XYZ file of C-alpha atoms in Angstrom:
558
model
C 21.831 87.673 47.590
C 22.830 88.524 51.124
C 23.937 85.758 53.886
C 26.003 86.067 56.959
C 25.100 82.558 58.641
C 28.325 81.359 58.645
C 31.989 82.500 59.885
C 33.354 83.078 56.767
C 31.267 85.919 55.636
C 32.538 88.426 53.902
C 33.493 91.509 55.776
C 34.725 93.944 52.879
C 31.208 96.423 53.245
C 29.401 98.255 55.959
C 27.044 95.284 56.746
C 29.081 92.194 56.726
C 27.937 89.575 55.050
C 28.271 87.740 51.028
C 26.269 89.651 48.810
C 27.637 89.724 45.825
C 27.376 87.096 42.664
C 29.067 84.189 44.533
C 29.202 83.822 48.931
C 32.303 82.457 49.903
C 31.283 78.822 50.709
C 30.833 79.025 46.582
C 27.012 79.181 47.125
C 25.578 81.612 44.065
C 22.970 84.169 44.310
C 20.138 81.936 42.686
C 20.898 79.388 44.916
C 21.213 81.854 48.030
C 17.706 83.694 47.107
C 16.019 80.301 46.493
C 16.810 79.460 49.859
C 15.481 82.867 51.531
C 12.230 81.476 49.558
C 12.431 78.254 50.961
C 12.913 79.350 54.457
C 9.883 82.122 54.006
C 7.891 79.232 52.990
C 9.120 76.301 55.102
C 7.892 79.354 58.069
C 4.197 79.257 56.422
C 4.116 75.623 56.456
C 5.429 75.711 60.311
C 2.439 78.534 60.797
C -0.221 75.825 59.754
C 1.758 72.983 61.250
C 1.351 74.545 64.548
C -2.164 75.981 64.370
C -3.087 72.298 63.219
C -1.388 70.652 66.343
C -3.934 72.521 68.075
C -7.088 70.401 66.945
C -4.944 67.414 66.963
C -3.857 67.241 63.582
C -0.087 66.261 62.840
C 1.403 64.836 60.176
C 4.473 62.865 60.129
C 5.631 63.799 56.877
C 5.125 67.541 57.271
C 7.201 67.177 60.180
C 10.328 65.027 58.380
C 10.232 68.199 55.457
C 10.566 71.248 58.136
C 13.563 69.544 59.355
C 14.906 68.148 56.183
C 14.408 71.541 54.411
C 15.772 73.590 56.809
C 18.822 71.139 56.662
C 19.416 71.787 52.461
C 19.707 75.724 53.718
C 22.841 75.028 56.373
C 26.104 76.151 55.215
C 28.223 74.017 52.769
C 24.968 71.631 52.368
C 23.032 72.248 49.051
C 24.112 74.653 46.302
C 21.810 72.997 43.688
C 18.570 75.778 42.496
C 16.683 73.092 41.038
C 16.234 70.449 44.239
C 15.967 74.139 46.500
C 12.943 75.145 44.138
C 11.331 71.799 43.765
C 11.606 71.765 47.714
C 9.782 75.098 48.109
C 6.699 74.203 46.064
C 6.698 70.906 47.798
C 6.248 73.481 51.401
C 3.447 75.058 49.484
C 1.922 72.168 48.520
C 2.406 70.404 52.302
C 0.993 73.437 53.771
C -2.208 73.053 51.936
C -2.763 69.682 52.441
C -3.099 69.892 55.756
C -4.718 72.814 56.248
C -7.023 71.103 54.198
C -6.670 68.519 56.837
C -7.384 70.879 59.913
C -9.941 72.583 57.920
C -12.157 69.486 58.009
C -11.743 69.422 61.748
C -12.871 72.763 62.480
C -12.798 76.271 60.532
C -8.985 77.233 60.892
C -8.241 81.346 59.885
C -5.099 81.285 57.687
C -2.136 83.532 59.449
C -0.529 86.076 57.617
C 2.850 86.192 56.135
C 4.420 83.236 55.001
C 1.502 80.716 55.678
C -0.466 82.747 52.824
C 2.547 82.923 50.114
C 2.046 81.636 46.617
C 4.956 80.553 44.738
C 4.816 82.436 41.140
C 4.472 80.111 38.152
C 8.387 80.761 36.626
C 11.715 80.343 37.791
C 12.032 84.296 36.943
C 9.308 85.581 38.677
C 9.869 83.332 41.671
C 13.178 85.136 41.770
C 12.024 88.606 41.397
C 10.251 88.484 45.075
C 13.425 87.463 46.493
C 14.572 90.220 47.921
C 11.569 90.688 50.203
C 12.277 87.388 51.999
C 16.026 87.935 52.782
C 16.903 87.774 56.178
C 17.748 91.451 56.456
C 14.051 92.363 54.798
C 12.473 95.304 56.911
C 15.823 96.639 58.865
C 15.003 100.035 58.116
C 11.706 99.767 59.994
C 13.029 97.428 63.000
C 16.437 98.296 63.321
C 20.116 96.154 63.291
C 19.364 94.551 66.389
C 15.897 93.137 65.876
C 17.446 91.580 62.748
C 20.335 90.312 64.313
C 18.287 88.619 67.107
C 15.741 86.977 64.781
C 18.499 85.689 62.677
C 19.961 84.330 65.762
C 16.960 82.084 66.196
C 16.662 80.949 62.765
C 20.111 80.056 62.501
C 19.762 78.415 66.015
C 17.021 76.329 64.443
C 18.496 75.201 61.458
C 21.192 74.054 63.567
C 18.036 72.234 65.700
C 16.850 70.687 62.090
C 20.263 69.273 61.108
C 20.601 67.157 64.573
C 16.632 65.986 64.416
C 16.784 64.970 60.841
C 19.969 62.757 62.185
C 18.153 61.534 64.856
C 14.981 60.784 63.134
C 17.033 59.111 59.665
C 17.620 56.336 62.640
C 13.879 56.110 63.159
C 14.133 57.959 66.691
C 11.223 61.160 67.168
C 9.983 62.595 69.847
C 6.457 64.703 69.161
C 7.331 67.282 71.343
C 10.078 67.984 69.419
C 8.326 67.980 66.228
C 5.837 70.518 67.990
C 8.644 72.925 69.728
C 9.668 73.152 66.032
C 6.726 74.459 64.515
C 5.906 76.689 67.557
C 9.067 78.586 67.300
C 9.333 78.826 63.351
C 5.723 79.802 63.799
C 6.715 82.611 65.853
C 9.245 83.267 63.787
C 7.085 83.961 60.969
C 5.085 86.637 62.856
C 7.905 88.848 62.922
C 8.986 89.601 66.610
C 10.609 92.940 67.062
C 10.519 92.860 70.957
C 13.930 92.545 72.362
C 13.008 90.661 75.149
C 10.559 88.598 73.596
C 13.185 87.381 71.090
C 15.880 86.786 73.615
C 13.591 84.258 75.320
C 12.783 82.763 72.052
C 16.636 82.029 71.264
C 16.799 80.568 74.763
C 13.644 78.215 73.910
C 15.838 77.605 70.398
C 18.639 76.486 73.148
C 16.305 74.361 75.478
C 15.062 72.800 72.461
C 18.357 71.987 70.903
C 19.630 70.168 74.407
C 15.871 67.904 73.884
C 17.016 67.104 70.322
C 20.876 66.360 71.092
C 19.590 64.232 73.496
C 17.805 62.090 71.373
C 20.447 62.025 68.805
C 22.798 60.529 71.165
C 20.501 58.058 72.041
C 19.762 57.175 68.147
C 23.616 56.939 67.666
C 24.130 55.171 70.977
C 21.248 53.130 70.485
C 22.090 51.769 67.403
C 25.515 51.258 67.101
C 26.701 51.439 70.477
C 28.428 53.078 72.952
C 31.386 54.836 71.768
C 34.778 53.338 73.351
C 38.103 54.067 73.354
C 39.581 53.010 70.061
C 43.030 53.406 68.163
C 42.308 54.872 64.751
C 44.700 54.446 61.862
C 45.431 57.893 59.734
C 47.437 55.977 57.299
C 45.760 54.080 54.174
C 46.223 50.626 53.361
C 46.675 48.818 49.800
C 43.046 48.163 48.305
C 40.242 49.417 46.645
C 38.544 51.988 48.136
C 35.828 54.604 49.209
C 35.701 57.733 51.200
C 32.938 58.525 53.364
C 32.963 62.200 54.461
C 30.240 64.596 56.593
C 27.691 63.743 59.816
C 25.888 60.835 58.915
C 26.322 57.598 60.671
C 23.456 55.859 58.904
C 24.663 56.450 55.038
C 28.209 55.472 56.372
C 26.538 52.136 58.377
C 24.841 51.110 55.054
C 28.401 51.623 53.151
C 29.907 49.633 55.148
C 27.154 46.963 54.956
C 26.619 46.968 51.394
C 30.675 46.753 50.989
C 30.768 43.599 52.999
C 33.159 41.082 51.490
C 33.081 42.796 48.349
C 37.230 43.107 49.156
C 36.594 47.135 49.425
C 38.109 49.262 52.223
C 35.944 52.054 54.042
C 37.837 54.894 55.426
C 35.859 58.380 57.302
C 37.005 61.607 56.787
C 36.233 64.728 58.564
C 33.411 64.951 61.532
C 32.818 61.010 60.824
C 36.340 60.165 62.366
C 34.104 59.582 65.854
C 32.257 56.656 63.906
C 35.077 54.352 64.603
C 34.462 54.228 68.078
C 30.683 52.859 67.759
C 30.831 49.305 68.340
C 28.823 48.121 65.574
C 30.381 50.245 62.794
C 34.085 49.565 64.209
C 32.991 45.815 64.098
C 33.046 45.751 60.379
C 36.410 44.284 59.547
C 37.106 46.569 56.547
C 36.740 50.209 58.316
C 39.815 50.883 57.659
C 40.143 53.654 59.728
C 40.664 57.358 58.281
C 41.623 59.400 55.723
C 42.212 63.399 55.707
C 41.520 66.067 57.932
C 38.531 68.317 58.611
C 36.060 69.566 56.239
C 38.084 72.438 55.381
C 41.098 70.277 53.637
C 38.603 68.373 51.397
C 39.529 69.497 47.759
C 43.171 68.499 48.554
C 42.255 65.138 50.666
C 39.599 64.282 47.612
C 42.297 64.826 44.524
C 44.212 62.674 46.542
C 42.180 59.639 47.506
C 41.899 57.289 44.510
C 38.142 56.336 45.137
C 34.628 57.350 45.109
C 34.099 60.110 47.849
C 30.462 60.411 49.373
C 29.541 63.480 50.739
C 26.640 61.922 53.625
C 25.674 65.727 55.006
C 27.645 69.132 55.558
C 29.760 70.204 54.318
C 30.506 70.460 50.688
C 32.993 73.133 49.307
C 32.428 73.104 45.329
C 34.273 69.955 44.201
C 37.451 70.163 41.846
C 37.309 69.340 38.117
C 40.142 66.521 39.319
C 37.771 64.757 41.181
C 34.193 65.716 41.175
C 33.193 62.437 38.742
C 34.045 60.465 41.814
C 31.904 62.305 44.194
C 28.210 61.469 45.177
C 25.941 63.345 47.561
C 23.222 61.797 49.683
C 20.185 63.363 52.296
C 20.545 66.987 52.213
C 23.379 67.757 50.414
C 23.537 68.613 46.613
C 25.754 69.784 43.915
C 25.120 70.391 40.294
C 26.266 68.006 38.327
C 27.491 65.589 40.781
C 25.576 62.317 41.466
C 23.093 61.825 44.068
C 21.811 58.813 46.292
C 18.169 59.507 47.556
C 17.250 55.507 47.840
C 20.179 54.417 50.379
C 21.388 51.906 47.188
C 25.166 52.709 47.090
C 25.696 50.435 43.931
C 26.781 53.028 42.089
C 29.607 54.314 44.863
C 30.850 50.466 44.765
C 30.652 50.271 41.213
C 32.847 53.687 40.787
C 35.254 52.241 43.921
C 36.049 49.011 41.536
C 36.770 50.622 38.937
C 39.087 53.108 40.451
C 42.766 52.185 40.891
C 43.051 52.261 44.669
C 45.899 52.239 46.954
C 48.922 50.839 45.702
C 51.249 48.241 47.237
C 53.302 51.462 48.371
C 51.132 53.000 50.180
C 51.030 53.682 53.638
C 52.942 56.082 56.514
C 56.005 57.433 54.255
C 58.763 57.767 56.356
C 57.092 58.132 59.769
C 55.576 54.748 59.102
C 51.929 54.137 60.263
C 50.153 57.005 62.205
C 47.519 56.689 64.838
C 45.176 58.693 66.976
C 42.949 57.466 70.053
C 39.418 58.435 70.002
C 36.094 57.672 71.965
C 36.586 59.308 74.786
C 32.305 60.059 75.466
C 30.705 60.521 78.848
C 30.639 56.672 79.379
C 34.319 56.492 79.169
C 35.218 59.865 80.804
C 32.746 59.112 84.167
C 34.031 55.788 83.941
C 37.098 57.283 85.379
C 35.095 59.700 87.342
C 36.448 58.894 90.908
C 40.345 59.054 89.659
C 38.962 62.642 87.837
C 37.605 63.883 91.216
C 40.488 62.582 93.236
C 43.075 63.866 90.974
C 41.269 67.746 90.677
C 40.928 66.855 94.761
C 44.704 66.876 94.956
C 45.509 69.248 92.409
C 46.960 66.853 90.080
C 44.546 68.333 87.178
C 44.210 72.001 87.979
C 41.739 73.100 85.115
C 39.812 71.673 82.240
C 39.574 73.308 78.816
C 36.963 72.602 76.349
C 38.409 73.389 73.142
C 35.664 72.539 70.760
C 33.307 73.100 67.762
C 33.717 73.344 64.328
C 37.074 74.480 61.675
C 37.423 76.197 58.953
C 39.579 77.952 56.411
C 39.458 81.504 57.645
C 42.868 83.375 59.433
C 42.688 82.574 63.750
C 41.735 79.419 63.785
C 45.663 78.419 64.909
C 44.205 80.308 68.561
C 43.032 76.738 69.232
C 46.298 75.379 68.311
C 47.814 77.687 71.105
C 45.406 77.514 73.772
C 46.988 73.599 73.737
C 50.109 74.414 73.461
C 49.851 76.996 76.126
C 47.789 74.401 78.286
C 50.071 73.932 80.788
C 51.048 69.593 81.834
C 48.626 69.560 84.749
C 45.427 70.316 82.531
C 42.858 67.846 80.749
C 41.684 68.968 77.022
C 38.526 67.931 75.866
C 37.817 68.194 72.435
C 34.605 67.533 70.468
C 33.624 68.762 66.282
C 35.940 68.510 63.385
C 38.471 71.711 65.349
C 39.659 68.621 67.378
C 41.728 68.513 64.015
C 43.843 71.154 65.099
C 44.914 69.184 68.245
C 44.803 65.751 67.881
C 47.970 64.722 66.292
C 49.956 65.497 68.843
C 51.258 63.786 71.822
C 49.801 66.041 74.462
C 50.777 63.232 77.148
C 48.722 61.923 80.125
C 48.112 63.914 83.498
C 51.317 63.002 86.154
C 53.571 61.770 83.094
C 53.045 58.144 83.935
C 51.921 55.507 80.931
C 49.158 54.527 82.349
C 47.450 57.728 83.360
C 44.367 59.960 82.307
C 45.564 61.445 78.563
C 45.892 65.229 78.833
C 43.272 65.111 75.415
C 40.229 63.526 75.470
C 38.055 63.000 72.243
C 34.283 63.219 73.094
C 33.204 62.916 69.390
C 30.951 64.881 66.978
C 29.908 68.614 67.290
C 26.521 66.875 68.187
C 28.136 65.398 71.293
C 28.370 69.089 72.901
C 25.850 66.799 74.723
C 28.306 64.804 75.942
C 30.573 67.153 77.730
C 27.260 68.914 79.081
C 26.698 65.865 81.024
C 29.970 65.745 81.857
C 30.072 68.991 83.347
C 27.131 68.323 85.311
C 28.262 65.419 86.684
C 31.528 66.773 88.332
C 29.407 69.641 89.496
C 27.075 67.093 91.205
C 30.490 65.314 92.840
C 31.657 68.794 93.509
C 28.316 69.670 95.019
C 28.652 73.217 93.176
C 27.418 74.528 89.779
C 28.592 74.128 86.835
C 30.150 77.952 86.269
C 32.035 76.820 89.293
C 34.000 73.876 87.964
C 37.691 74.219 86.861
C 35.803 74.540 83.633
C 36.864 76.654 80.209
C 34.647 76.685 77.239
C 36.978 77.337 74.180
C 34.454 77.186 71.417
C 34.822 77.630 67.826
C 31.600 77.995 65.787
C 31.579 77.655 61.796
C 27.948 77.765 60.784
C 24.642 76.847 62.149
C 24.836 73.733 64.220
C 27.136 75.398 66.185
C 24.866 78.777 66.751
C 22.717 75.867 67.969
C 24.988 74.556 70.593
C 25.726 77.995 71.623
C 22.033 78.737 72.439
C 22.087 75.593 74.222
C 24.692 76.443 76.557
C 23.098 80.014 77.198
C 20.160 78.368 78.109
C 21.733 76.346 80.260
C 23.012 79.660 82.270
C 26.898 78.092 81.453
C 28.807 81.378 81.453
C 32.525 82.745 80.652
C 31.707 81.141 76.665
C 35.296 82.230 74.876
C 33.676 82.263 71.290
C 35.786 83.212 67.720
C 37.890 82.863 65.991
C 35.355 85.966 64.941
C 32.096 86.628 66.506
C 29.212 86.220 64.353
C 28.298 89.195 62.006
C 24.506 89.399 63.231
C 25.719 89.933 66.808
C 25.108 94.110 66.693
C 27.211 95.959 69.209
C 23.782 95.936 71.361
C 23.270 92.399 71.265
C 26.742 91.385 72.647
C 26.943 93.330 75.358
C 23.711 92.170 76.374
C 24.936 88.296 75.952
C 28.294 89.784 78.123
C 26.343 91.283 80.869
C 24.014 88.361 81.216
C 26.247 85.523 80.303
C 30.052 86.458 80.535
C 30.189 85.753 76.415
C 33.363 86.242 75.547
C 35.671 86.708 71.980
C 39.097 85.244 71.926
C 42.056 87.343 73.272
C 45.160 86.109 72.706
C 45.684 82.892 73.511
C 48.516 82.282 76.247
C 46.800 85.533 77.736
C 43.421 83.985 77.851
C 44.726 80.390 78.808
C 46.692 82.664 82.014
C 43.583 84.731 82.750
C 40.981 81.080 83.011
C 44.110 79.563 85.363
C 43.822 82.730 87.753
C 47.369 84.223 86.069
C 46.731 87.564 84.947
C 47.330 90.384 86.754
């Protein structure tokens, strides 16, 4: 195995990356090579996909598997070899079909590469071509840099796949997305080795990504409402109960509605703590409110919760003998031996939350009594406010803003986000968005002037998905400031974790938004070459220190 999509790579050789028996997100090397397979073939099925679209032939389903596959390969999503290898002859066997399909249009010349592989009959032999489908396969003829570039893109797009196959689980699609998919894993598959050509690919990967978050948020929005501000409990309550962790407001609506007035509570954990400001989900009378931190504190947040935990979506760290008979997976995400829901029925999740003991008559905020955080803070609510925004930046009363954003993890440096708020000085606004708002959001960071009613100083915009969010944001105020967004009182903090955020990055870069600070480490497929061509062009940045870099973006340092 070798993979170095994610933050946590391993950095012990030359060439950073996991490649030994086990990564460290606990994925093994069957599973890991499976998935180099799947991605090789989920490219030849993207080759035909495209050259179809050409004489008019699409199919729907074709178009739900790129995405959906894609998804399974994301960090801390699917560690199971069996569903990965099952999904890989289903590619093979979608490709054919429709070539099949376009063939009967008109005569249709089968690309090479992936569009022309043929999975071997046995597990063993399937694993014995592995290696030549890794993403580091042909570095010694193309060079560090080529790799790290198409890498880039791929990882961009299965950070593109995870926020469609959100989007489209809610019934919303958009063809052109669908076809800007296909083009780009088609090119993919071809092999680029021009610099230049795959620099503007990763910046299609970013215009692409800003088309799909946009139609996320108006699936989510659509459906359930627009977030609002809402007071979120972080304590339990006594009662029977379940756990609902990952992305996936869809599995967690159907919880809820398939718990109603069954006398069972529903509490989110992780990056579904933004669900409780959707109207329609907070409307259910037994969201309870939420349970844990981010996806990083799972194994101790599960042993603790006495319920049935559902994993809806990334991520999964390898659950704990203590607890992994009360975990279930559902979409994407897969473990061995732990049960899965692929029919939306959640009988079994209620079943398991009867039967387990629940929270006791004792439960609740120890000796600090019950806690609370405020959430919902989207673009509605923030331009809402918009003239009080302007007037107070007019007078100087908020003097910068500072994005800290993105995803958590385990890994050492992640308490730099901790102390770019801390060194945040009173007259600032924090806006926070992805499960690293964890690292902020229990604290009273106050509200700009001191006064009770004022603008808080930290302002929850959701979801990593709702990057989108604080995009429009920024736009906005640089429309009222009649200036451009790199011009705004403006600091982009960002924290990336694994794929969806290499996504949101791409986005950004596309958009031309420059000065990115981006860590806690940079990504291991950014060569030496690569980042200072992403510095020169774009001002990306890696962390500093953090009162240093918080003095620098307030015009401080010497």
């Amino acid at each position: 195995m070798f993979c170095y999509q994610c933050e946590q790579t391993q950095h012990i050789d030359a060439v950073a990356g996991c490649h030994s028996l086990k990564g460290t997100c606990g994925k093994d090397a069957v599973t890991s090579d499976l998935q180099d397979i799947l991605i090789h073939a989920v490219k030849g099925l993207a080759q035909v996909s495209h050259r179809a679209r050409a004489l008019g032939v699409t199919d729907a389903e074709v178009d739900d598997f790129i995405h959906h596959a894609l998804f399974t390969t994301l960090t801390n999503v699917n560690f199971n070899p069996v569903r990965i290898e099952l999904l890989i002859r289903q590619a093979v066997a979608l490709r054919d079909g429709l070539g099949g399909k376009a063939a009967a249009m008109a005569p249709v010349a089968v690309p090479p590469g992936p569009a022309r592989y043929e999975p071997p009959a046995t597990h063993a032999e399937m694993l014995a071509e592995a290696a030549s489908f890794g993403v580091r396969a042909g570095v010694e003829t193309v060079g560090e840099d080529v790799i790290g570039l198409r890498v880039l893109v791929l990882y961009g797009m299965k950070g593109v796949a995870a926020y469609y196959h959100h989007a489209t689980v809610l019934g919303f699609r958009d063809p052109a997305i669908d076809a800007g998919i296909a083009r780009i894993l088609s090119d993919l598959a071809g092999d680029p080795s021009d610099i230049a050509e795959l620099l503007a690919l990763a910046l299609d990967t970013g215009t692409l990504n800003l088309k799909v978050m946009e139609l996320l948020d108006a699936a989510n929005t659509g459906t359930y409402g627009t977030p609002e501000p809402t007071v979120v409990r972080m304590t339990p309550v006594p009662g029977k109960a379940i756990l609902v962790s990952g992305h996936d407001l869809g599995d967690l609506a159907r919880i809820l509605e398939q718990t109603r007035d069954t006398g069972i509570l529903v509490y989110t954990h992780g990056e579904l703590l933004p669900a409780n400001a959707y109207p329609a989900l907070k409307a259910h009378p037994h969201l309870a409110g939420n349970f844990g931190g981010a996806w990083q504190d799972q194994q101790s947040d599960f042993a603790a919760f006495p319920g049935p935990v559902v994993l809806t979506s990334n991520c999964l760290i390898e659950p704990q003998r203590s607890y992994k008979g009360r975990v279930f997976t559902a979409g994407p995400v897969g473990w061995p031996g732990v049960r899965h829901i692929d029919n939306g029925d959640f009988s079994p999740v209620i079943q398991a939350a009867k039967a387990s003991p629940g929270f006791g008559q004792n439960v609740g905020g120890g000796g600090d009594g019950e806690r609370t955080i405020t959430i919902g803070f989207a673009r509605d609510a923030v331009m809402g406010v918009a003239g009080t925004v302007i007037d107070a930046v007019k007078s100087g009363a908020i003097r910068r803003f500072f994005l800290i954003g993105g995803c958590d993890g385990a890994a050492p440096g992640r308490n730099y986000y901790t102390e770019v708020a801390e060194a945040a000085p009173a007259d600032t606004v924090m806006l926070t968005l992805g499960c690293g708002k964890f690292r902020i959001n229990d604290q009273d960071h106050g509200t700009i002037g001191g006064t009770a009613d004022g603008i808080p100083r930290l302002l929850d915009l959701g979801q990593c998905n709702d990057a989108y969010s604080a995009i429009k944001i920024a736009m906005a105020l640089a429309d009222a400031f009649e200036c451009g967004v790199n011009d705004l009182p403006l600091s982009l903090m960002v924290s990336w974790f694994e794929q969806k955020a290499t996504a949101v990055l791409l986005t950004m870069l596309a958009l031309g938004i420059k000065g990115i600070h981006l860590g806690p480490t940079l990504p291991a497929f950014l060569t030496p070459t690569l980042l200072a061509v992403l510095q020169e062009r774009l001002d990306l940045r890696a962390n500093g220190e953090a009162a240093a870099d918080v003095a620098r973006a307030l015009g401080q340092a010497a």
